[in-house]
Coordinates of C-alpha atoms in Angstrom, one line a residue:
X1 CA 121.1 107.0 133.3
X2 CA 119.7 109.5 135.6
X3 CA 115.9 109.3 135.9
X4 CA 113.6 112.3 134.7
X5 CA 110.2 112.7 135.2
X6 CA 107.9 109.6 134.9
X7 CA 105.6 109.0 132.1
X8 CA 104.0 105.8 131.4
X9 CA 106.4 103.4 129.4
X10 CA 105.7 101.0 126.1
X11 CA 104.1 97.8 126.3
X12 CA 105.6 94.4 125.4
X13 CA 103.8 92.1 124.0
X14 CA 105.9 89.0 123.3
X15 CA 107.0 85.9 124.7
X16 CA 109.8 86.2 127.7
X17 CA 113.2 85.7 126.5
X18 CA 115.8 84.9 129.4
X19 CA 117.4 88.2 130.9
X20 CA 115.2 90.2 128.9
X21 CA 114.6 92.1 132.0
X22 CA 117.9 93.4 131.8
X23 CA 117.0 95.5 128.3
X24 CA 113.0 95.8 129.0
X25 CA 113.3 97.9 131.9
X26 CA 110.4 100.0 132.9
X27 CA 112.9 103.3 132.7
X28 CA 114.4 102.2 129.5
X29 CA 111.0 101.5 127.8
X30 CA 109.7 104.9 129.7
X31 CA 112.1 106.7 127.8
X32 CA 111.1 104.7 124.3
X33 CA 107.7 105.9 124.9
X34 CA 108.6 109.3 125.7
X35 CA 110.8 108.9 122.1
X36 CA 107.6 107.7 120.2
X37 CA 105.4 110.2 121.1
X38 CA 107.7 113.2 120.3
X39 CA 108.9 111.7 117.0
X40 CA 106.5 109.2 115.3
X41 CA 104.1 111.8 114.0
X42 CA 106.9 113.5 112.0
X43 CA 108.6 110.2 111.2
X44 CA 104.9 109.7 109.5
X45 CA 104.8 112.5 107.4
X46 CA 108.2 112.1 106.3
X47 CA 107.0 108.5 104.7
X48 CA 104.3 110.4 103.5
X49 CA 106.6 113.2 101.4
X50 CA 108.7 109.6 100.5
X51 CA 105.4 108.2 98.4
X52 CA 104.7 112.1 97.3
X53 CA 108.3 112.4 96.0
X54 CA 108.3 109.0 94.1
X55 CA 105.5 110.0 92.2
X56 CA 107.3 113.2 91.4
X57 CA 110.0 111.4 89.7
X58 CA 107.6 109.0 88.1
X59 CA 106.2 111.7 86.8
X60 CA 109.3 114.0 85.8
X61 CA 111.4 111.1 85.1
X62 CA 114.3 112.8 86.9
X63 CA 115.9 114.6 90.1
X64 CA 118.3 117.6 90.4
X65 CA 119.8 119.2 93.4
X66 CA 117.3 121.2 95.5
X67 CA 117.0 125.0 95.0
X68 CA 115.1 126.1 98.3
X69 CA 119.1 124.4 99.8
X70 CA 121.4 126.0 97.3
X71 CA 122.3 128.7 100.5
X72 CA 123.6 125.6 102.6
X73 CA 125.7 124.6 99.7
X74 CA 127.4 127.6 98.5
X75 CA 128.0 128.6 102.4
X76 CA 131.9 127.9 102.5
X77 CA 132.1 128.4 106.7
X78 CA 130.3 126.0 108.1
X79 CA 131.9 122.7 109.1
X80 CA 131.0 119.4 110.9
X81 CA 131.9 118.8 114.7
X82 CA 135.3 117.3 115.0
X83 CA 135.6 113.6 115.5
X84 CA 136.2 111.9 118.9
X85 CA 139.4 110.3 119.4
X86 CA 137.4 107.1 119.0
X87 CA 136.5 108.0 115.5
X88 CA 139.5 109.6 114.4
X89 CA 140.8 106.5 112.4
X90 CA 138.2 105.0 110.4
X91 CA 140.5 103.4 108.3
X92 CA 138.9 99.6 108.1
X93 CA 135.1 99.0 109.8
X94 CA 133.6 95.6 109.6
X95 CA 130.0 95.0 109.6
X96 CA 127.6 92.3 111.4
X97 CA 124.9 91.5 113.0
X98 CA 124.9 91.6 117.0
X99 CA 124.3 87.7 117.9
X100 CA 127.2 86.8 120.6
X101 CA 129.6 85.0 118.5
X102 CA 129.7 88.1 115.5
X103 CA 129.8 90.8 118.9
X104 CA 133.2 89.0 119.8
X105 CA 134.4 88.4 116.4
X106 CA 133.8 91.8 115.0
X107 CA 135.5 93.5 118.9
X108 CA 138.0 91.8 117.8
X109 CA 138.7 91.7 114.2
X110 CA 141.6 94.4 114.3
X111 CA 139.2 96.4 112.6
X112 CA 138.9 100.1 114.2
X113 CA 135.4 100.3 113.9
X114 CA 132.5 97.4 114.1
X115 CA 129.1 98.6 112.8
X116 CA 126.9 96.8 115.1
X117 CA 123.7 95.4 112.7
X118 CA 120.1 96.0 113.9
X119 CA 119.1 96.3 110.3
X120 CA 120.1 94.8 107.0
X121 CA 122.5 91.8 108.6
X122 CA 119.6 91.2 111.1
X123 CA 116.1 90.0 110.8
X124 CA 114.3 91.5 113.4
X125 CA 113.0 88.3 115.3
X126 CA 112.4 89.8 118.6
X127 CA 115.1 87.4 120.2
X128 CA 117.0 89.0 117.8
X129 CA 115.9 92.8 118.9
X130 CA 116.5 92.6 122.6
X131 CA 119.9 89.7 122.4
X132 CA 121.1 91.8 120.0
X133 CA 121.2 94.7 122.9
X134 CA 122.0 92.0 125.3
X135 CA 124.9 91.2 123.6
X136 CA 126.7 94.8 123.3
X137 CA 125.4 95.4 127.5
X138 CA 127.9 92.0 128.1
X139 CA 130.3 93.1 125.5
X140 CA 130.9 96.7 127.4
X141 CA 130.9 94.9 130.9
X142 CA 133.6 92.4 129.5
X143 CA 130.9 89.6 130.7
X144 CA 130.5 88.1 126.9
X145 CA 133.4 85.4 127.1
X146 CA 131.5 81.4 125.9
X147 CA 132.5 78.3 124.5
X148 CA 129.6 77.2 121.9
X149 CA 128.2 74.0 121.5
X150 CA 131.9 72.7 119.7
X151 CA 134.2 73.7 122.4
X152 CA 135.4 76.4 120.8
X153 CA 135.9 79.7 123.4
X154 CA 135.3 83.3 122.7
X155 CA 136.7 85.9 124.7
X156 CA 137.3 89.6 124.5
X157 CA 140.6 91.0 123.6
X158 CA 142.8 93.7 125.6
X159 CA 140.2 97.1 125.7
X160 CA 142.8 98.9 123.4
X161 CA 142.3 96.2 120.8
X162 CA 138.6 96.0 120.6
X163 CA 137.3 97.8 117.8
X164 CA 134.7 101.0 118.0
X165 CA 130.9 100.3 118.2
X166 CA 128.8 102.3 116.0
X167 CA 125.2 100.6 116.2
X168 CA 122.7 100.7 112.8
X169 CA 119.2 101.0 114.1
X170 CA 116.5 100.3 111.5
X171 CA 115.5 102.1 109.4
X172 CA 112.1 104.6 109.4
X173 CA 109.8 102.6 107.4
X174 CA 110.1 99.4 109.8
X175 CA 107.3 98.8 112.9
X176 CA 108.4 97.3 116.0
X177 CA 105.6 95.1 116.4
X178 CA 106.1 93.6 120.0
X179 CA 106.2 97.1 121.4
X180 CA 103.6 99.2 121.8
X181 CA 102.1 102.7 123.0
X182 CA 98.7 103.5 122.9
X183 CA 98.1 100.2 121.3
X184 CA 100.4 101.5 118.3
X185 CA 103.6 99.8 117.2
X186 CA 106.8 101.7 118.0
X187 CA 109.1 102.4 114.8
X188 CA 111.9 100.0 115.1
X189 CA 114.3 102.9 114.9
X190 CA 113.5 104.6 118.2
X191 CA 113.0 100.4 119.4
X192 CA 116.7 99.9 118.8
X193 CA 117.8 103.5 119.3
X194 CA 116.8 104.3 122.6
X195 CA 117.4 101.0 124.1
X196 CA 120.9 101.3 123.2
X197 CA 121.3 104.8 124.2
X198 CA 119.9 104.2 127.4
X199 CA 121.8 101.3 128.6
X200 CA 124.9 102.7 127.4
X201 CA 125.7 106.2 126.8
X202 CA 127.0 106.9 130.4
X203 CA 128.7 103.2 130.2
X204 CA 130.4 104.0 127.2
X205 CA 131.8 107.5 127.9
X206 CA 133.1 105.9 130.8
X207 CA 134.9 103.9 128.4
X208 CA 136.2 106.4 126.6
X209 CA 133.8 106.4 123.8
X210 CA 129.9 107.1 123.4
X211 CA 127.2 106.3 121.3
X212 CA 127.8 106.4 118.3
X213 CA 125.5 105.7 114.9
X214 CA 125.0 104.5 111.4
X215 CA 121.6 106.1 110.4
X216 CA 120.5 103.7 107.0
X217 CA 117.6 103.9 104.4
X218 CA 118.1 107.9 104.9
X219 CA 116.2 109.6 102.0
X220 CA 116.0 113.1 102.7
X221 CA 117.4 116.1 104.8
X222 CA 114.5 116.2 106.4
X223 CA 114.8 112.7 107.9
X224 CA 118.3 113.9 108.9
X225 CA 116.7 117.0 110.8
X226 CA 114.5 114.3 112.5
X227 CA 117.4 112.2 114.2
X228 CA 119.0 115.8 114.9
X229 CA 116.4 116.2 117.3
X230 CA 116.1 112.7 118.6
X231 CA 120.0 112.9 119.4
X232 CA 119.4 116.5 121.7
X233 CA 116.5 115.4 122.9
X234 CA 118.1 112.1 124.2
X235 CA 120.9 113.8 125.6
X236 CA 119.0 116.4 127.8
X237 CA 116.7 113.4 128.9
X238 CA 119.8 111.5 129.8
X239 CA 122.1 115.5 131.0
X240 CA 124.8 114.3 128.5
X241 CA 126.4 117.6 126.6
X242 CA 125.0 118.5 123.2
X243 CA 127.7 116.5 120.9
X244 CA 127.9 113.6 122.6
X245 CA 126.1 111.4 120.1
X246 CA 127.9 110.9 116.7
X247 CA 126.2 109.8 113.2
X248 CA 127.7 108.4 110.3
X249 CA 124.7 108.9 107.7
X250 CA 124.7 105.9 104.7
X251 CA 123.8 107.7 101.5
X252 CA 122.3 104.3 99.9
X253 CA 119.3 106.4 98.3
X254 CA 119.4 108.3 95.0
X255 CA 117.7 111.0 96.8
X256 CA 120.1 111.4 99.1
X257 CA 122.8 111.8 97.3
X258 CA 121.1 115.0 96.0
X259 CA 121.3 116.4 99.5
X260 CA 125.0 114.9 100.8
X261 CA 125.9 118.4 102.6
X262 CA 122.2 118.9 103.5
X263 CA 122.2 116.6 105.3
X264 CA 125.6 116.5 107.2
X265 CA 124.3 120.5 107.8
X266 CA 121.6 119.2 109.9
X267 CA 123.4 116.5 111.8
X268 CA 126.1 119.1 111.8
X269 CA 127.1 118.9 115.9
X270 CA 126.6 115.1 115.7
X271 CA 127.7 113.6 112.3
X272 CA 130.9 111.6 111.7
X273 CA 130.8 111.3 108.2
X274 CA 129.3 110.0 105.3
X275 CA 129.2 106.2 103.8
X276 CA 128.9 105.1 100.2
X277 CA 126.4 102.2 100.7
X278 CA 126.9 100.7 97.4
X279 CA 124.2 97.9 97.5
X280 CA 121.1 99.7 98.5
X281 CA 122.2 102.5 97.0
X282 CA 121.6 100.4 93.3
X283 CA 118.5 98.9 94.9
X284 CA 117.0 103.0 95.6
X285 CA 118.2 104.0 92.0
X286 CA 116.4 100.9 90.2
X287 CA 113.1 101.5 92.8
X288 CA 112.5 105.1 91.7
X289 CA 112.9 105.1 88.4
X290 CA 111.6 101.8 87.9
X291 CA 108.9 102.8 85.6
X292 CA 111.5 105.6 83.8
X293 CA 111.8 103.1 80.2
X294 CA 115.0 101.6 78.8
X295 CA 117.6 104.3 80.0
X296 CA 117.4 103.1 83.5
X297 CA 117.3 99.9 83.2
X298 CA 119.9 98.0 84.9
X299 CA 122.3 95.5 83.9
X300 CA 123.1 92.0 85.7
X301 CA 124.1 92.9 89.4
X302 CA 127.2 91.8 89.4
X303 CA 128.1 94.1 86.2
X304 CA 127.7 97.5 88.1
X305 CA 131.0 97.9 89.8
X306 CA 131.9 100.9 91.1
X307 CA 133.6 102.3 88.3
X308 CA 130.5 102.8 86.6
X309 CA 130.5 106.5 85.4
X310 CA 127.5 107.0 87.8
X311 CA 129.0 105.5 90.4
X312 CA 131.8 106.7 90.0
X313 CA 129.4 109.7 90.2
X314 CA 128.2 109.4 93.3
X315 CA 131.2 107.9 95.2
X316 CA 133.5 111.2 94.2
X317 CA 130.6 113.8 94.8
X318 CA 130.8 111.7 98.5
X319 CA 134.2 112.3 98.9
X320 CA 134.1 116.0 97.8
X321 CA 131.6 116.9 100.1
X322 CA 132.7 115.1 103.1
X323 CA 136.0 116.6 103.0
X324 CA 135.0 120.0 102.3
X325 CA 133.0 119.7 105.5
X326 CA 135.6 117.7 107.7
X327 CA 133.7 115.0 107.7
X328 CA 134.6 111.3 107.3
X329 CA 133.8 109.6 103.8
X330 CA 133.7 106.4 104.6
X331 CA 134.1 103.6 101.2
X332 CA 131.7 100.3 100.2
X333 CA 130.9 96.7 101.2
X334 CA 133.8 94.4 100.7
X335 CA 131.5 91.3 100.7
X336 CA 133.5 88.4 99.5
X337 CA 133.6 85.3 102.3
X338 CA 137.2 83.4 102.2
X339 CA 137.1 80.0 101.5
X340 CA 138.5 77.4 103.6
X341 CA 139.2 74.8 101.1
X342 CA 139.5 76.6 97.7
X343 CA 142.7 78.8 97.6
X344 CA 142.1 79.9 93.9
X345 CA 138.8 81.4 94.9
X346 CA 139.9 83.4 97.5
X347 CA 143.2 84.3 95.4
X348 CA 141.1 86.0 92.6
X349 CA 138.8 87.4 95.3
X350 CA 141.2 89.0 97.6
X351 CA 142.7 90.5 94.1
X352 CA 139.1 92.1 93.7
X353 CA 139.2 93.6 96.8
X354 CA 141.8 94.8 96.6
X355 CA 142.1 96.2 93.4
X356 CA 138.6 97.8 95.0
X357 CA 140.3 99.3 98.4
X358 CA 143.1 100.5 96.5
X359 CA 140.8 102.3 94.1
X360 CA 139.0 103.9 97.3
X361 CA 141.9 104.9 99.2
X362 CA 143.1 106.8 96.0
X363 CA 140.4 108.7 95.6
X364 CA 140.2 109.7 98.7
X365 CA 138.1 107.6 101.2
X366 CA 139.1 107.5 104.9
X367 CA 138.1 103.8 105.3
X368 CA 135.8 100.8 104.1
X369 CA 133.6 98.5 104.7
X370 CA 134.6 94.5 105.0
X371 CA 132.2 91.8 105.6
X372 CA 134.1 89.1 107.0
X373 CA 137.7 89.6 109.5
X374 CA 139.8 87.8 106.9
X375 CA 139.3 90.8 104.9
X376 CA 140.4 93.6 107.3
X377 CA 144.5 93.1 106.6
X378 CA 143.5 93.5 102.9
X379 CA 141.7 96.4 103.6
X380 CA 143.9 97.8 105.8
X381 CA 146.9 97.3 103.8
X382 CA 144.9 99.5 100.9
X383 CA 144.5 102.7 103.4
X384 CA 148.2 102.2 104.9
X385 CA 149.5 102.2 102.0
X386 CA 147.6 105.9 101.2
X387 CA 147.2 106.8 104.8
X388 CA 150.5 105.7 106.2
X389 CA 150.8 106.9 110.3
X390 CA 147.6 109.8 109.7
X391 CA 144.3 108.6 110.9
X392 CA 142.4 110.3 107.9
X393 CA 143.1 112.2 104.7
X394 CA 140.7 114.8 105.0
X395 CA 142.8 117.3 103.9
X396 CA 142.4 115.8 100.4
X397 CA 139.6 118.1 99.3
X398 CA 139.2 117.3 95.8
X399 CA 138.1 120.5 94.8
X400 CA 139.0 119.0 90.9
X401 CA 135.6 117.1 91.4
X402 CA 132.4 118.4 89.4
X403 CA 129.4 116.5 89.5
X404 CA 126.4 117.6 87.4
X405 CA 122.5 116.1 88.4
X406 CA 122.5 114.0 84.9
X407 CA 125.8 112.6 86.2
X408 CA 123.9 110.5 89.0
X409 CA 121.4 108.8 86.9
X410 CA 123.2 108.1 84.2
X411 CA 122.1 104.7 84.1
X412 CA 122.3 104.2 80.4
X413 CA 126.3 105.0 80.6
X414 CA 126.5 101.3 81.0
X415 CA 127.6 99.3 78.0
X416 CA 126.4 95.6 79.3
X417 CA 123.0 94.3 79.6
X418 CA 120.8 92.3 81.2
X419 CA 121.5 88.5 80.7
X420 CA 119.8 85.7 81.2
X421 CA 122.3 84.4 83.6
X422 CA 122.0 87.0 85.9
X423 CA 117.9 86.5 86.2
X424 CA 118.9 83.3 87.3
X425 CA 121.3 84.8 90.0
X426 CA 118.8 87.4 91.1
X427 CA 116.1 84.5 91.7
X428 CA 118.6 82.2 93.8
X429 CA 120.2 84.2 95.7
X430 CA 116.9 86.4 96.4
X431 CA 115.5 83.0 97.1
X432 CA 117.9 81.7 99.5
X433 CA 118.5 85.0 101.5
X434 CA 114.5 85.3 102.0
X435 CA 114.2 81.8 103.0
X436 CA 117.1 82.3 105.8
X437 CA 115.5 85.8 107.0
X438 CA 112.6 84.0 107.6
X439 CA 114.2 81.8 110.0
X440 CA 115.7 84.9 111.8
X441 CA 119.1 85.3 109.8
X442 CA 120.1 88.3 108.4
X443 CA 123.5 88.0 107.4
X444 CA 123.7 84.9 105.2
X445 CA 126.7 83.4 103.2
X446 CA 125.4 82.7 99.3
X447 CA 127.8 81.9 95.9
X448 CA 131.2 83.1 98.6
X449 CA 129.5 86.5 99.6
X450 CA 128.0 87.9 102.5
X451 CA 124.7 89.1 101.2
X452 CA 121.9 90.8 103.4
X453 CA 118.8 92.6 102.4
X454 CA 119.7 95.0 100.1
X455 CA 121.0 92.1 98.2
X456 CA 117.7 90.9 98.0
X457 CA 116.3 94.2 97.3
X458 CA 118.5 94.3 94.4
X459 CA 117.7 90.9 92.8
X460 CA 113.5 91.2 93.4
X461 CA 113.8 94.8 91.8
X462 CA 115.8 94.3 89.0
X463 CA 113.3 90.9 88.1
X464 CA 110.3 93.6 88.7
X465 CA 112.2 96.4 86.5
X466 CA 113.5 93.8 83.5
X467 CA 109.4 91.9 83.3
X468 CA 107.7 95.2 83.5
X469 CA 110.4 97.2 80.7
X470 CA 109.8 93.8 78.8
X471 CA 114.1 93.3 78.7
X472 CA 115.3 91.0 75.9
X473 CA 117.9 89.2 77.6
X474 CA 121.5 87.9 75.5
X475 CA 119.8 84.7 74.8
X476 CA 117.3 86.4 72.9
X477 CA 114.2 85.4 75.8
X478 CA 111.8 88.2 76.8
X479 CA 111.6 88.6 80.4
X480 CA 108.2 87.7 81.5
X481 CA 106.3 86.8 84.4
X482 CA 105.9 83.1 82.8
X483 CA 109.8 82.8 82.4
X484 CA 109.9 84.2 85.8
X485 CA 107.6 81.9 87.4
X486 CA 110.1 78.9 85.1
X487 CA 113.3 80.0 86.3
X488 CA 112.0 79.9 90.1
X489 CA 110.5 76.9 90.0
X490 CA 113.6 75.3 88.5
X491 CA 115.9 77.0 91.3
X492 CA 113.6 75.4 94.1
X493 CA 113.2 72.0 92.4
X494 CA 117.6 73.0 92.7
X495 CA 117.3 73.2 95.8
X496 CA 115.1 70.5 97.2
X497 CA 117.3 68.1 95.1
X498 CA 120.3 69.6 96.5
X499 CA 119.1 69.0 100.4
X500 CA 117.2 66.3 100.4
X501 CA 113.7 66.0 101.7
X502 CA 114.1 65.9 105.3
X503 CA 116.7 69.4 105.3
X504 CA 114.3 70.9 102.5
X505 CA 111.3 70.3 105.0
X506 CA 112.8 71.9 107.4
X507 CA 113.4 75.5 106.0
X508 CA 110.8 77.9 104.5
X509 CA 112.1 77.3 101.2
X510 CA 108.2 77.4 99.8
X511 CA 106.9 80.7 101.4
X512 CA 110.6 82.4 100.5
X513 CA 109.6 81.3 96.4
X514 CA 105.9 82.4 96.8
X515 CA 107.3 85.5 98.8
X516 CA 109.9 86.5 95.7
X517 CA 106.9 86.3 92.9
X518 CA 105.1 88.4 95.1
X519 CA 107.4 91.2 95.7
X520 CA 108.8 91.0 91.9
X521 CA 105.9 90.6 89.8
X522 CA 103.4 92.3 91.6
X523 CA 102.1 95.2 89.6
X524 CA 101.9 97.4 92.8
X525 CA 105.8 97.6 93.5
X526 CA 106.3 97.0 97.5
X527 CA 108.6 100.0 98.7
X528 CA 110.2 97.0 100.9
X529 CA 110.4 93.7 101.0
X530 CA 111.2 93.3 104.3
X531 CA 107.5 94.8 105.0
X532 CA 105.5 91.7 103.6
X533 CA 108.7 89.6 105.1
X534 CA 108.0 90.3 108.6
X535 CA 104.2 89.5 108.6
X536 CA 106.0 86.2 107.9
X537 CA 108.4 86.8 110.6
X538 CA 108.1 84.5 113.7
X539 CA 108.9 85.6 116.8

């Protein structure tokens, strides 16, 4: 990247990590500074209108579309950029964090797009943060081929067969702790942003590509305006054409998906397309209306598929306003993990998934998600079958689609309940994701699925939502904190009996247990886990 002007960069503070120097250059973390001090002010009052709008709907007990907007949406001319030939055929992405083994694996999964994890599949260990970076540098040089500790060698397929990187940086409400300016943490979005972008936006449009995004957590319009002016800043800083930079935005919140073509307006020269994130998105809907009494409370998990009438909801509304944009809509998490030695499970599973793509595919979607490469032929078999030789079916405008504001929190449209099998789900598989994020893993294989923290999010949520609603569950129990407290105990006695002492020792099974009862039956709700987490965090 060409170097502007000097100004002072961000600090480090952390321990050395071998070739770090290669990320942590003073021009890179120049330009992170230079991001920080243009940006972080407004990225702080745009938490601030978060916590003000929460208690609106705490207080109103609902949300509608926003009037002061209605001009964006009834404007039938404007469009999104079109998509770069790299990001014409979306048709199967698989997701993962950026350790060396996933970065080759995901390249090349046959998938046509990898989303590159520096946020829910990745803990944010700062070996983590700048390998992570390290990783996709090697990956783009071809310099990422290694044989592990088994023998086993990874190596890059053919350039044509690798799939796309789009890279997720955190999201707003995360601190990168280990750098600082001014003596102030940096957030970890412009951390993981502008590193990438300024190793490799001239790399990768010498590839043929460019840099290319998933922006997560996003909550607002507002917050979309806010990476609008991150992306042209970063490309006059680096003299790259307005355009270069392409977003994908995840609408996981239920206040974004009040604003869908709000936001794709503001990211209008740079965004890609929308994505249904399916997990967080339940984990948003159960956080702000938490407090809203019976009618949004939640059943188990795992009964909230996405034929849910408000899922269903918020999925078509996607698709309706993506394509009347020209933008990508881009479908949910397939998160199932094959077996190696159980063919009936992975039988009924791949069946799920894809009775699940199939359903996408029909309704118009341009791709999915998959969590694991033995998923991407089922996938991609789904959209074939719909897509056949086009890389997209935009053109599908599915002007028959009507979504009202009730329609998107109509929770209570759910016949089954809470149960008391799924509290006991919510508390292990909370419990055993926390414990491995504490050790530095994001992506973590529990019960046969990938799960990563909005999987968490989920489980601690719903315990908070069903103890606080005082939810009678189909055994007749009351959820309490006391039963709670019961059913954790029991599931880490479980699991200390299930390791032994010596493999239980060695994990953070005890502060993951104390962590869960913290975040779940607090009365003061924490907006995150992953914010008490990562005072837990080592480095």
């Amino acid at each position: 990247m060409p170097a502007p002007a000097p100004s002072s960069p961000a600090t480090v503070t952390a321990r050395p990590l071998e070739r770090q120097e290669e990320v942590l250059t003073q021009p890179a973390l120049a330009f992170v500074a230079e991001l920080h001090r243009r940006f972080t002010p407004r990225r702080d009052e745009l938490l601030a209108r978060r916590t003000e709008r929460r208690a609106e709907i705490a207080r109103t007990g609902t949300l509608d579309f926003l009037p002061g907007t209605a001009a964006v949406r009834e404007d039938p001319s404007w469009r999104v950029a079109p998509a770069p030939p790299a990001l014409e055929d979306r048709r199967v992405e698989i997701t993962g964090p950026t350790d060396r083994k996933m970065t080759v694996n995901a390249l090349n999964s046959g998938a046509r797009v990898w989303l590159a994890d520096f946020e829910d599949a990745s803990a944010p260990t700062w070996e983590n943060v700048v390998l992570g970076q390290l990783s996709l540098i090697d990956a783009f040089e071809r310099r990422i081929d290694f044989t592990d500790a088994r023998g086993k060698r990874y190596a890059l397929r053919p350039a044509e067969e690798l799939a796309t990187v789009v890279v997720r940086p955190r999201g707003w409400h995360l601190d990168e702790r280990h750098v600082t300016v001014g003596g102030r943490a940096v957030p970890g979005a412009l951390v993981d942003f502008g590193l990438y972008f300024f190793h490799n936006a001239h790399r990768l449009i010498a590839l043929g590509k460019g840099p290319y995004f998933y922006l997560p957590k996003t909550e607002s319009h507002l917050e979309a305006r806010l990476w609008n002016d991150v992306f042209v800043f970063a490309q006059e800083y680096a003299g790259l054409p307005r355009g270069t930079v392409r977003a994908t935005v995840l609408i996981e919140t239920i206040t974004a998906a009040y604003e869908m073509e709000e936001i794709l307006y503001e990211l209008r020269e740079h965004a890609s397309g929308l994505n249904a994130g399916r997990w967080d998105y339940l984990f948003s809907l159960i956080k702000n209306f938490r407090d809203g009494g019976p009618r949004f409370v939640l059943p188990d998990r795992n009964a909230v598929t996405m034929t849910a009438p408000f899922m269903r909801a918020y999925t078509e509304l996607l698709v309706r306003t993506c394509h009347k944009r020209g933008a990508h809509a881009i479908g949910g998490m397939a998160a199932f993990i094959p077996s190696r030695t159980d063919a009936a499970v992975n039988e009924a599973a791949f069946e799920k998934v894809k009775a699940d793509k199939d359903r996408e595919a029909r309704d118009g979607f341009d791709g999915s998600w998959v969590a694991h490469p033995g998923l991407v032929p089922v996938a991609r078999a789904s959209f074939d079958a719909v897509l056949g030789d086009r890389p997209h079916q935009k053109d599908r405008l599915r002007e028959d689609v009507r979504v009202t504001a009730d329609q998107l929190i109509a929770v209570d449209s759910l016949d089954a309940r809470p149960t008391f099998a799924g509290l006991r789900n919510a508390v292990a598989v909370a419990t055993r994701y926390i414990e491995a994020w504490l050790r530095g893993l994001g992506a973590v294989a529990i019960f046969n699925l990938m799960e990563d923290a909005a999987t968490a999010e989920i489980s601690r949520s719903q315990i908070w939502q069903w103890t606080a609603a005082g939810v009678v569950l189909d055994n007749g129990e009351k959820v309490t904190a006391e039963l709670v407290r019961a059913v954790a105990a029991e599931e880490l006695a479980a699991i200390r009996s299930g390791l032994g002492e010596e493999a239980y020792a060695a994990g953070r099974w005890q502060e993951a247990h104390d962590l869960l009862l913290k975040v779940a039956l607090d009365e003061d709700y924490a907006e995150f886990l992953t914010l008490p987490a990562y005072e837990l965090l080592g480095d």
